[in-house]
């Protein structure tokens, strides 16, 4: 049945041009997971906006943009300045100042399996897609990060001066004549971000049926985790994608800043715990230097003597291959030339 459909798609492509080509690419995108629709990076392909289908050319463009400081006002800051691959695309700082030195407000989160996560960010239910979220760092003013608000057109001008970018945009957006503008840059960034997929930890191997992938201690930790943590840190990405208050309310009111509901004060989205061992410091304000501190900051958990086992389990969530995957790193060349 699937073969018959693929055949039809090919015939349709032959007759209806570029739009169908883009759709066909999306149908063929290999997520390295099953093909059912759903919200679990273990078993199902993620949702992709209909107006931003995946293609290898778009991902290559998005990857170059992710590492390009021309997306910031003074050319000093790329996405990767704060989102470093070796830290699972978090960084080692409590918070990170913006391109104009405005202080950061919140800890830089890891970026992985984002295609399956919604809403995005610590506490903003409006950030339902990567396409929307990209304007927070580029244009946002709370805090100012890349400081391009009011300078969106400048992005197109800067990138358009580079002949290789002109080629890359043409290939990535053949239907729109390869227009080089902010909207297309954001779509390409989102396509690249959807390829930040981490499913190669010991815990993944265990979940996929390899019983000896976890040490005995990590296995004990998993039992503790299921008892104390999995009500919120649930599913294959270890988040229920819901907002909770786990500790005392500080100066950052979290979800209530957006919802204006008093009961939401101090609530944050449950973070994914993938690669958690390499993303210190922790919590929305980066106030917890170690994993043990982050766990202790939750009220009402009964961990006690189980802490070493629990930490062994959390360490099994690290995916070394992801942290060094050359497909996700700073690109060394584009258009057949060294960058
Ligand atoms: C100055 C540092 C900085 C820069 C530069 C930056 N980010 Fe972020 N990023 C953050 C912080 C801090 C957050 C959390 C913000 C919040 O929740 O309020 C975040 C959150 C995110 C998230 C949400 C992750 C999740 O788990 O929900 C995504 C996606 C993201 N950034 C992508 C990008 C992209 C793409 C760029 C470049 C266009 C970028 N970031 C540039 C600091 C940065
Ligand atoms: C009631 C839901 C809930 C439970 C239960 C829970 N957590 Fe959390 N966890 C959260 C939320 C929400 C945050 C973010 C809090 C913040 O930043 O202020 C968080 C943050 C964390 C962090 C920091 C993550 C980061 O990226 O900074 C770690 C580590 C963590 N939890 C581990 C655990 C462990 C281990 C357990 C069980 C012993 C547990 N949590 C139980 C909801 C929960």
Short mmCIF file of C-alpha atoms and ligand atoms in Angstrom, two decimals:
data_model
loop_
_atom_site.label_atom_id
_atom_site.label_comp_id
_atom_site.label_asym_id
_atom_site.label_seq_id
_atom_site.Cartn_x
_atom_site.Cartn_y
_atom_site.Cartn_z
CA UNK A 1 0.00 0.00 0.00
CA UNK A 2 2.74 2.41 0.95
CA UNK A 3 4.60 1.65 -2.29
CA UNK A 4 1.47 2.32 -4.31
CA UNK A 5 1.08 5.70 -2.57
CA UNK A 6 4.72 6.61 -3.15
CA UNK A 7 4.22 5.79 -6.82
CA UNK A 8 1.19 8.06 -6.99
CA UNK A 9 3.14 10.84 -5.31
CA UNK A 10 5.83 10.54 -7.96
CA UNK A 11 3.28 10.76 -10.77
CA UNK A 12 1.60 13.72 -9.08
CA UNK A 13 5.00 15.39 -8.79
CA UNK A 14 5.67 15.04 -12.46
CA UNK A 15 2.48 16.97 -13.23
CA UNK A 16 2.13 19.55 -10.53
CA UNK A 17 5.56 21.01 -10.06
CA UNK A 18 7.39 22.46 -7.12
CA UNK A 19 4.73 22.27 -4.43
CA UNK A 20 4.40 18.55 -4.91
CA UNK A 21 8.18 18.17 -4.85
CA UNK A 22 8.25 19.78 -1.42
CA UNK A 23 5.46 17.52 -0.18
CA UNK A 24 7.16 14.49 -1.52
CA UNK A 25 10.36 15.43 0.30
CA UNK A 26 8.49 15.64 3.55
CA UNK A 27 6.85 12.28 2.98
CA UNK A 28 10.28 10.80 2.46
CA UNK A 29 12.05 12.49 5.36
CA UNK A 30 13.76 9.84 7.43
CA UNK A 31 13.25 10.60 11.12
CA UNK A 32 14.86 7.38 12.18
CA UNK A 33 11.61 6.49 13.95
CA UNK A 34 8.30 4.86 13.03
CA UNK A 35 5.93 6.64 10.67
CA UNK A 36 2.76 6.96 12.77
CA UNK A 37 1.86 10.49 13.70
CA UNK A 38 2.11 11.30 17.39
CA UNK A 39 4.20 12.99 20.05
CA UNK A 40 6.82 10.48 21.10
CA UNK A 41 10.35 10.49 19.76
CA UNK A 42 10.63 6.78 20.46
CA UNK A 43 7.98 5.58 18.08
CA UNK A 44 6.46 8.24 15.89
CA UNK A 45 7.36 10.83 13.27
CA UNK A 46 6.81 14.35 14.67
CA UNK A 47 4.28 16.90 13.40
CA UNK A 48 5.77 19.29 10.82
CA UNK A 49 3.96 22.51 9.77
CA UNK A 50 2.36 22.04 6.35
CA UNK A 51 4.01 25.23 5.07
CA UNK A 52 7.51 24.17 6.11
CA UNK A 53 8.17 20.65 4.83
CA UNK A 54 11.54 19.07 5.52
CA UNK A 55 14.24 18.87 2.85
CA UNK A 56 17.97 18.21 3.02
CA UNK A 57 18.74 21.58 1.38
CA UNK A 58 16.64 23.44 3.92
CA UNK A 59 18.29 21.63 6.82
CA UNK A 60 21.75 22.45 5.43
CA UNK A 61 20.77 26.13 5.19
CA UNK A 62 19.31 26.10 8.70
CA UNK A 63 22.47 24.56 10.08
CA UNK A 64 24.63 27.28 8.55
CA UNK A 65 22.27 29.96 9.90
CA UNK A 66 22.29 28.40 13.37
CA UNK A 67 26.04 29.02 13.52
CA UNK A 68 25.98 32.45 11.80
CA UNK A 69 26.54 35.54 13.96
CA UNK A 70 25.13 37.72 11.16
CA UNK A 71 21.74 36.96 12.73
CA UNK A 72 22.66 39.32 15.59
CA UNK A 73 22.76 43.10 15.44
CA UNK A 74 26.53 43.48 15.84
CA UNK A 75 27.63 40.18 14.34
CA UNK A 76 28.82 38.84 17.69
CA UNK A 77 26.24 36.19 18.54
CA UNK A 78 24.81 33.14 16.80
CA UNK A 79 22.30 30.66 18.15
CA UNK A 80 25.26 28.40 18.92
CA UNK A 81 26.88 31.04 21.13
CA UNK A 82 24.32 30.05 23.77
CA UNK A 83 23.36 26.61 22.44
CA UNK A 84 26.64 24.62 22.38
CA UNK A 85 26.58 21.11 20.98
CA UNK A 86 28.94 19.64 23.62
CA UNK A 87 26.42 20.74 26.27
CA UNK A 88 23.52 19.18 24.30
CA UNK A 89 22.97 22.71 22.95
CA UNK A 90 22.67 24.26 26.42
CA UNK A 91 25.68 26.08 27.87
CA UNK A 92 27.62 25.97 31.11
CA UNK A 93 26.38 29.31 32.44
CA UNK A 94 23.67 30.27 34.87
CA UNK A 95 22.31 32.70 32.30
CA UNK A 96 23.84 34.13 29.14
CA UNK A 97 23.92 37.87 28.33
CA UNK A 98 22.67 39.09 24.94
CA UNK A 99 24.64 40.59 22.06
CA UNK A 100 24.41 44.05 23.63
CA UNK A 101 25.24 42.73 27.11
CA UNK A 102 21.69 42.83 28.44
CA UNK A 103 21.69 40.30 31.29
CA UNK A 104 19.96 36.97 30.56
CA UNK A 105 16.90 36.09 32.61
CA UNK A 106 16.74 32.33 32.32
CA UNK A 107 19.03 29.36 31.96
CA UNK A 108 19.75 28.23 28.39
CA UNK A 109 17.90 24.94 27.87
CA UNK A 110 19.25 21.96 25.94
CA UNK A 111 17.93 21.56 22.39
CA UNK A 112 17.04 18.00 21.47
CA UNK A 113 14.00 16.18 20.14
CA UNK A 114 12.41 19.62 19.81
CA UNK A 115 10.21 18.40 16.95
CA UNK A 116 8.31 16.38 19.52
CA UNK A 117 8.09 19.13 22.18
CA UNK A 118 5.36 21.73 22.45
CA UNK A 119 5.04 24.26 23.93
CA UNK A 120 8.66 25.39 23.84
CA UNK A 121 10.68 27.46 26.37
CA UNK A 122 10.45 27.42 30.16
CA UNK A 123 7.08 29.01 30.61
CA UNK A 124 5.37 30.32 27.49
CA UNK A 125 2.46 28.25 26.17
CA UNK A 126 2.28 30.48 23.06
CA UNK A 127 5.55 29.03 21.70
CA UNK A 128 3.91 26.13 19.94
CA UNK A 129 6.27 25.80 16.96
CA UNK A 130 9.96 26.24 16.28
CA UNK A 131 9.08 28.72 13.55
CA UNK A 132 7.38 30.98 16.14
CA UNK A 133 9.99 30.41 18.81
CA UNK A 134 12.93 31.52 16.62
CA UNK A 135 11.77 35.13 16.82
CA UNK A 136 12.21 35.10 20.61
CA UNK A 137 16.05 35.15 20.49
CA UNK A 138 16.32 37.07 17.21
CA UNK A 139 13.73 39.81 17.83
CA UNK A 140 12.83 39.47 21.52
CA UNK A 141 13.25 42.28 24.04
CA UNK A 142 12.59 40.45 27.34
CA UNK A 143 15.55 39.95 27.46
CA UNK A 144 17.31 41.35 24.37
CA UNK A 145 19.38 38.49 22.92
CA UNK A 146 20.28 38.92 19.23
CA UNK A 147 18.73 42.40 19.15
CA UNK A 148 17.33 42.37 15.59
CA UNK A 149 13.91 43.81 16.40
CA UNK A 150 13.14 46.39 13.72
CA UNK A 151 16.09 45.13 11.66
CA UNK A 152 14.48 42.05 10.09
CA UNK A 153 15.14 43.33 6.57
CA UNK A 154 18.82 43.72 7.42
CA UNK A 155 19.06 39.94 7.82
CA UNK A 156 18.01 39.46 4.19
CA UNK A 157 20.44 42.16 3.02
CA UNK A 158 23.40 40.70 4.90
CA UNK A 159 22.85 37.11 3.83
CA UNK A 160 22.05 38.13 0.25
CA UNK A 161 25.55 39.60 -0.18
CA UNK A 162 26.98 36.08 -0.01
CA UNK A 163 26.69 34.18 -3.34
CA UNK A 164 26.70 30.84 -1.56
CA UNK A 165 23.73 31.85 0.63
CA UNK A 166 21.93 32.88 -2.58
CA UNK A 167 22.45 29.35 -3.92
CA UNK A 168 21.43 27.76 -0.62
CA UNK A 169 18.18 29.76 -0.32
CA UNK A 170 17.31 28.93 -3.97
CA UNK A 171 17.72 25.23 -3.27
CA UNK A 172 15.91 25.37 0.06
CA UNK A 173 12.95 27.41 -1.21
CA UNK A 174 12.62 26.62 -4.91
CA UNK A 175 8.90 27.47 -4.85
CA UNK A 176 9.51 31.07 -3.73
CA UNK A 177 12.38 31.82 -6.09
CA UNK A 178 14.81 31.43 -3.21
CA UNK A 179 13.75 34.73 -1.61
CA UNK A 180 16.28 35.67 1.08
CA UNK A 181 14.35 37.11 3.99
CA UNK A 182 13.66 36.73 7.66
CA UNK A 183 10.68 34.38 7.19
CA UNK A 184 12.69 31.94 5.11
CA UNK A 185 15.66 32.10 7.48
CA UNK A 186 13.35 31.18 10.36
CA UNK A 187 11.85 28.26 8.43
CA UNK A 188 15.29 26.90 7.62
CA UNK A 189 16.39 27.26 11.25
CA UNK A 190 13.31 25.33 12.36
CA UNK A 191 13.97 22.57 9.83
CA UNK A 192 17.55 22.19 11.14
CA UNK A 193 16.35 22.21 14.74
CA UNK A 194 13.99 19.32 13.93
CA UNK A 195 17.08 17.23 13.12
CA UNK A 196 18.55 17.67 16.62
CA UNK A 197 17.50 14.16 17.56
CA UNK A 198 18.95 12.37 20.56
CA UNK A 199 17.89 8.74 21.02
CA UNK A 200 21.24 7.03 21.56
CA UNK A 201 21.59 6.93 25.35
CA UNK A 202 21.99 3.78 27.42
CA UNK A 203 18.46 4.36 28.64
CA UNK A 204 17.21 4.35 25.02
CA UNK A 205 18.96 1.04 24.42
CA UNK A 206 17.39 -0.31 27.59
CA UNK A 207 13.95 0.94 26.56
CA UNK A 208 14.44 -0.67 23.16
CA UNK A 209 14.87 -4.03 24.84
CA UNK A 210 18.60 -4.34 25.63
CA UNK A 211 18.28 -5.41 29.26
CA UNK A 212 21.98 -5.01 30.12
CA UNK A 213 22.26 -1.44 28.75
CA UNK A 214 21.73 -0.05 32.28
CA UNK A 215 24.11 -0.84 35.15
CA UNK A 216 22.54 -2.46 38.22
CA UNK A 217 22.77 0.86 40.06
CA UNK A 218 21.14 2.80 37.20
CA UNK A 219 18.44 0.14 37.10
CA UNK A 220 17.71 0.78 40.81
CA UNK A 221 17.70 4.47 40.01
CA UNK A 222 15.12 3.88 37.31
CA UNK A 223 12.82 2.32 39.89
CA UNK A 224 13.22 5.40 42.11
CA UNK A 225 12.67 7.63 39.09
CA UNK A 226 9.43 5.84 38.21
CA UNK A 227 8.23 6.27 41.79
CA UNK A 228 9.23 9.90 42.43
CA UNK A 229 9.74 11.64 39.10
CA UNK A 230 7.92 10.04 36.19
CA UNK A 231 4.57 11.62 37.01
CA UNK A 232 6.06 14.82 35.49
CA UNK A 233 9.25 13.68 33.73
CA UNK A 234 7.28 11.17 31.68
CA UNK A 235 7.49 9.50 28.29
CA UNK A 236 10.38 9.04 25.94
CA UNK A 237 11.54 12.65 26.37
CA UNK A 238 11.03 12.67 30.14
CA UNK A 239 8.59 15.55 30.16
CA UNK A 240 4.80 15.71 30.39
CA UNK A 241 4.97 19.11 28.63
CA UNK A 242 2.85 20.54 31.49
CA UNK A 243 3.54 23.45 33.83
CA UNK A 244 4.23 22.78 37.52
CA UNK A 245 5.51 24.66 40.52
CA UNK A 246 8.07 22.46 42.25
CA UNK A 247 9.69 24.84 44.72
CA UNK A 248 9.35 28.22 46.42
CA UNK A 249 8.34 31.14 44.20
CA UNK A 250 11.19 33.47 43.30
CA UNK A 251 11.29 36.75 41.40
CA UNK A 252 10.49 35.00 38.08
CA UNK A 253 6.78 34.23 38.08
CA UNK A 254 7.00 31.81 35.16
CA UNK A 255 3.72 30.83 33.52
CA UNK A 256 1.78 33.57 35.34
CA UNK A 257 3.75 36.21 33.40
CA UNK A 258 1.92 35.05 30.30
CA UNK A 259 -1.36 33.67 31.63
CA UNK A 260 -1.94 36.30 34.36
CA UNK A 261 -3.57 33.53 36.42
CA UNK A 262 -2.51 33.84 40.09
CA UNK A 263 -2.40 30.05 40.50
CA UNK A 264 0.23 29.87 37.75
CA UNK A 265 2.80 31.89 39.70
CA UNK A 266 6.09 29.97 39.86
CA UNK A 267 5.03 27.30 37.35
CA UNK A 268 7.49 26.17 34.67
CA UNK A 269 7.30 23.55 31.94
CA UNK A 270 8.76 20.25 33.04
CA UNK A 271 12.17 20.14 31.32
CA UNK A 272 13.24 17.09 29.35
CA UNK A 273 15.97 15.28 31.26
CA UNK A 274 17.80 13.95 28.20
CA UNK A 275 21.55 14.62 28.35
CA UNK A 276 20.93 16.21 31.74
CA UNK A 277 24.42 15.30 33.03
CA UNK A 278 26.03 17.74 30.56
CA UNK A 279 23.71 20.75 30.95
CA UNK A 280 24.59 22.11 34.41
CA UNK A 281 23.73 24.49 35.98
CA UNK A 282 20.03 23.69 36.36
CA UNK A 283 16.52 25.08 36.82
CA UNK A 284 14.92 28.03 35.02
CA UNK A 285 17.28 30.48 36.74
CA UNK A 286 20.36 28.27 36.66
CA UNK A 287 20.43 28.41 40.46
CA UNK A 288 21.22 24.70 40.99
CA UNK A 289 24.92 23.95 40.30
CA UNK A 290 24.55 20.15 40.45
CA UNK A 291 21.92 17.51 39.71
CA UNK A 292 21.59 16.77 43.41
CA UNK A 293 20.88 20.48 44.03
CA UNK A 294 18.26 20.50 41.25
CA UNK A 295 16.52 17.49 42.74
CA UNK A 296 16.69 18.94 46.25
CA UNK A 297 14.99 22.08 44.95
CA UNK A 298 11.79 20.07 44.34
CA UNK A 299 9.55 20.07 47.41
CA UNK A 300 8.02 16.87 48.68
CA UNK A 301 10.19 14.25 46.96
CA UNK A 302 11.35 11.22 48.95
CA UNK A 303 14.79 10.42 47.54
CA UNK A 304 17.05 10.18 50.60
CA UNK A 305 19.51 7.27 50.38
CA UNK A 306 18.42 6.55 46.82
CA UNK A 307 20.27 9.63 45.50
CA UNK A 308 23.38 7.76 44.19
CA UNK A 309 21.22 5.28 42.26
CA UNK A 310 19.04 8.08 40.93
CA UNK A 311 22.13 9.99 39.75
CA UNK A 312 23.42 6.82 38.05
CA UNK A 313 20.12 6.62 36.19
CA UNK A 314 20.24 10.30 35.19
CA UNK A 315 23.78 9.72 33.88
CA UNK A 316 22.45 6.96 31.63
CA UNK A 317 20.47 9.61 29.73
CA UNK A 318 23.62 11.02 28.09
CA UNK A 319 23.91 10.38 24.33
CA UNK A 320 27.63 10.79 23.53
CA UNK A 321 27.12 10.40 19.79
CA UNK A 322 24.65 13.31 19.77
CA UNK A 323 27.13 15.59 21.55
CA UNK A 324 29.68 15.01 18.79
CA UNK A 325 27.46 14.28 15.76
CA UNK A 326 29.26 15.99 12.84
CA UNK A 327 25.92 16.58 11.03
CA UNK A 328 24.94 18.99 13.81
CA UNK A 329 28.21 20.83 14.34
CA UNK A 330 29.58 24.07 12.90
CA UNK A 331 29.61 23.49 9.12
CA UNK A 332 33.14 23.65 7.69
CA UNK A 333 32.08 24.15 4.11
CA UNK A 334 29.19 25.29 1.95
CA UNK A 335 28.72 25.32 -1.82
CA UNK A 336 31.84 23.13 -2.11
CA UNK A 337 34.08 25.76 -0.48
CA UNK A 338 35.53 26.12 2.98
CA UNK A 339 33.65 28.61 5.14
C1 LIG B 1 21.69 34.86 24.49
C2 LIG B 1 21.57 33.42 24.49
C3 LIG B 1 20.69 32.76 23.45
C4 LIG B 1 20.77 32.87 22.09
C5 LIG B 1 21.71 33.70 21.26
C6 LIG B 1 19.75 31.96 21.58
N1 LIG B 1 19.10 31.35 22.60
FE1 LIG B 1 17.67 29.92 22.41
N2 LIG B 1 17.29 30.06 24.39
C7 LIG B 1 17.98 30.84 25.28
C8 LIG B 1 17.28 30.87 26.55
C9 LIG B 1 17.71 31.62 27.80
C10 LIG B 1 16.12 30.09 26.39
C11 LIG B 1 14.99 29.89 27.41
C12 LIG B 1 14.12 31.14 27.30
C13 LIG B 1 12.88 31.10 28.16
O1 LIG B 1 12.38 30.03 28.41
O2 LIG B 1 12.39 32.15 28.56
C14 LIG B 1 16.17 29.58 25.01
C15 LIG B 1 15.22 28.71 24.48
C16 LIG B 1 15.28 28.19 23.20
C17 LIG B 1 14.41 27.16 22.68
C18 LIG B 1 13.34 26.41 23.44
C19 LIG B 1 13.86 25.06 23.89
C20 LIG B 1 12.87 24.25 24.69
O3 LIG B 1 13.23 23.21 25.25
O4 LIG B 1 11.71 24.62 24.80
C21 LIG B 1 14.75 26.99 21.36
C22 LIG B 1 14.12 26.03 20.39
C23 LIG B 1 15.82 27.92 21.07
N3 LIG B 1 16.14 28.61 22.22
C24 LIG B 1 16.41 28.09 19.83
C25 LIG B 1 17.27 29.13 19.52
C26 LIG B 1 17.63 29.53 18.17
C27 LIG B 1 17.14 28.87 16.90
C28 LIG B 1 18.48 30.57 18.28
C29 LIG B 1 19.10 31.42 17.17
C30 LIG B 1 18.17 32.03 16.25
C31 LIG B 1 18.66 30.83 19.71
N4 LIG B 1 17.90 29.95 20.42
C32 LIG B 1 19.52 31.80 20.23
C33 LIG B 1 19.16 31.50 25.03
C34 LIG B 1 19.61 31.83 23.76
C1 LIG B 2 5.51 17.83 39.94
C2 LIG B 2 6.27 17.57 38.74
C3 LIG B 2 7.71 17.12 38.91
C4 LIG B 2 8.22 16.05 39.61
C5 LIG B 2 7.44 15.01 40.40
C6 LIG B 2 9.64 16.07 39.43
N1 LIG B 2 10.00 17.13 38.65
FE1 LIG B 2 11.89 17.64 38.12
N2 LIG B 2 11.20 19.38 37.36
C7 LIG B 2 9.87 19.74 37.23
C8 LIG B 2 9.81 21.13 36.81
C9 LIG B 2 8.52 21.91 36.56
C10 LIG B 2 11.12 21.57 36.70
C11 LIG B 2 11.57 23.00 36.37
C12 LIG B 2 11.60 23.78 37.67
C13 LIG B 2 12.28 25.11 37.60
O1 LIG B 2 13.09 25.36 36.73
O2 LIG B 2 12.02 25.95 38.48
C14 LIG B 2 11.98 20.44 37.01
C15 LIG B 2 13.37 20.48 36.96
C16 LIG B 2 14.17 19.39 37.13
C17 LIG B 2 15.58 19.34 36.88
C18 LIG B 2 16.42 20.48 36.26
C19 LIG B 2 16.36 20.35 34.76
C20 LIG B 2 17.06 21.44 34.00
O3 LIG B 2 17.18 21.31 32.79
O4 LIG B 2 17.44 22.46 34.60
C21 LIG B 2 16.02 18.08 37.19
C22 LIG B 2 17.44 17.54 37.08
C23 LIG B 2 14.87 17.35 37.66
N3 LIG B 2 13.76 18.16 37.59
C24 LIG B 2 14.90 16.04 38.09
C25 LIG B 2 13.84 15.45 38.76
C26 LIG B 2 13.96 14.18 39.43
C27 LIG B 2 15.20 13.32 39.45
C28 LIG B 2 12.74 13.95 40.00
C29 LIG B 2 12.35 12.81 40.90
C30 LIG B 2 13.26 12.54 42.03
C31 LIG B 2 11.85 15.06 39.64
N4 LIG B 2 12.58 15.94 38.91
C32 LIG B 2 10.52 15.15 39.98
C33 LIG B 2 8.80 18.93 37.52
C34 LIG B 2 8.86 17.79 38.31
#
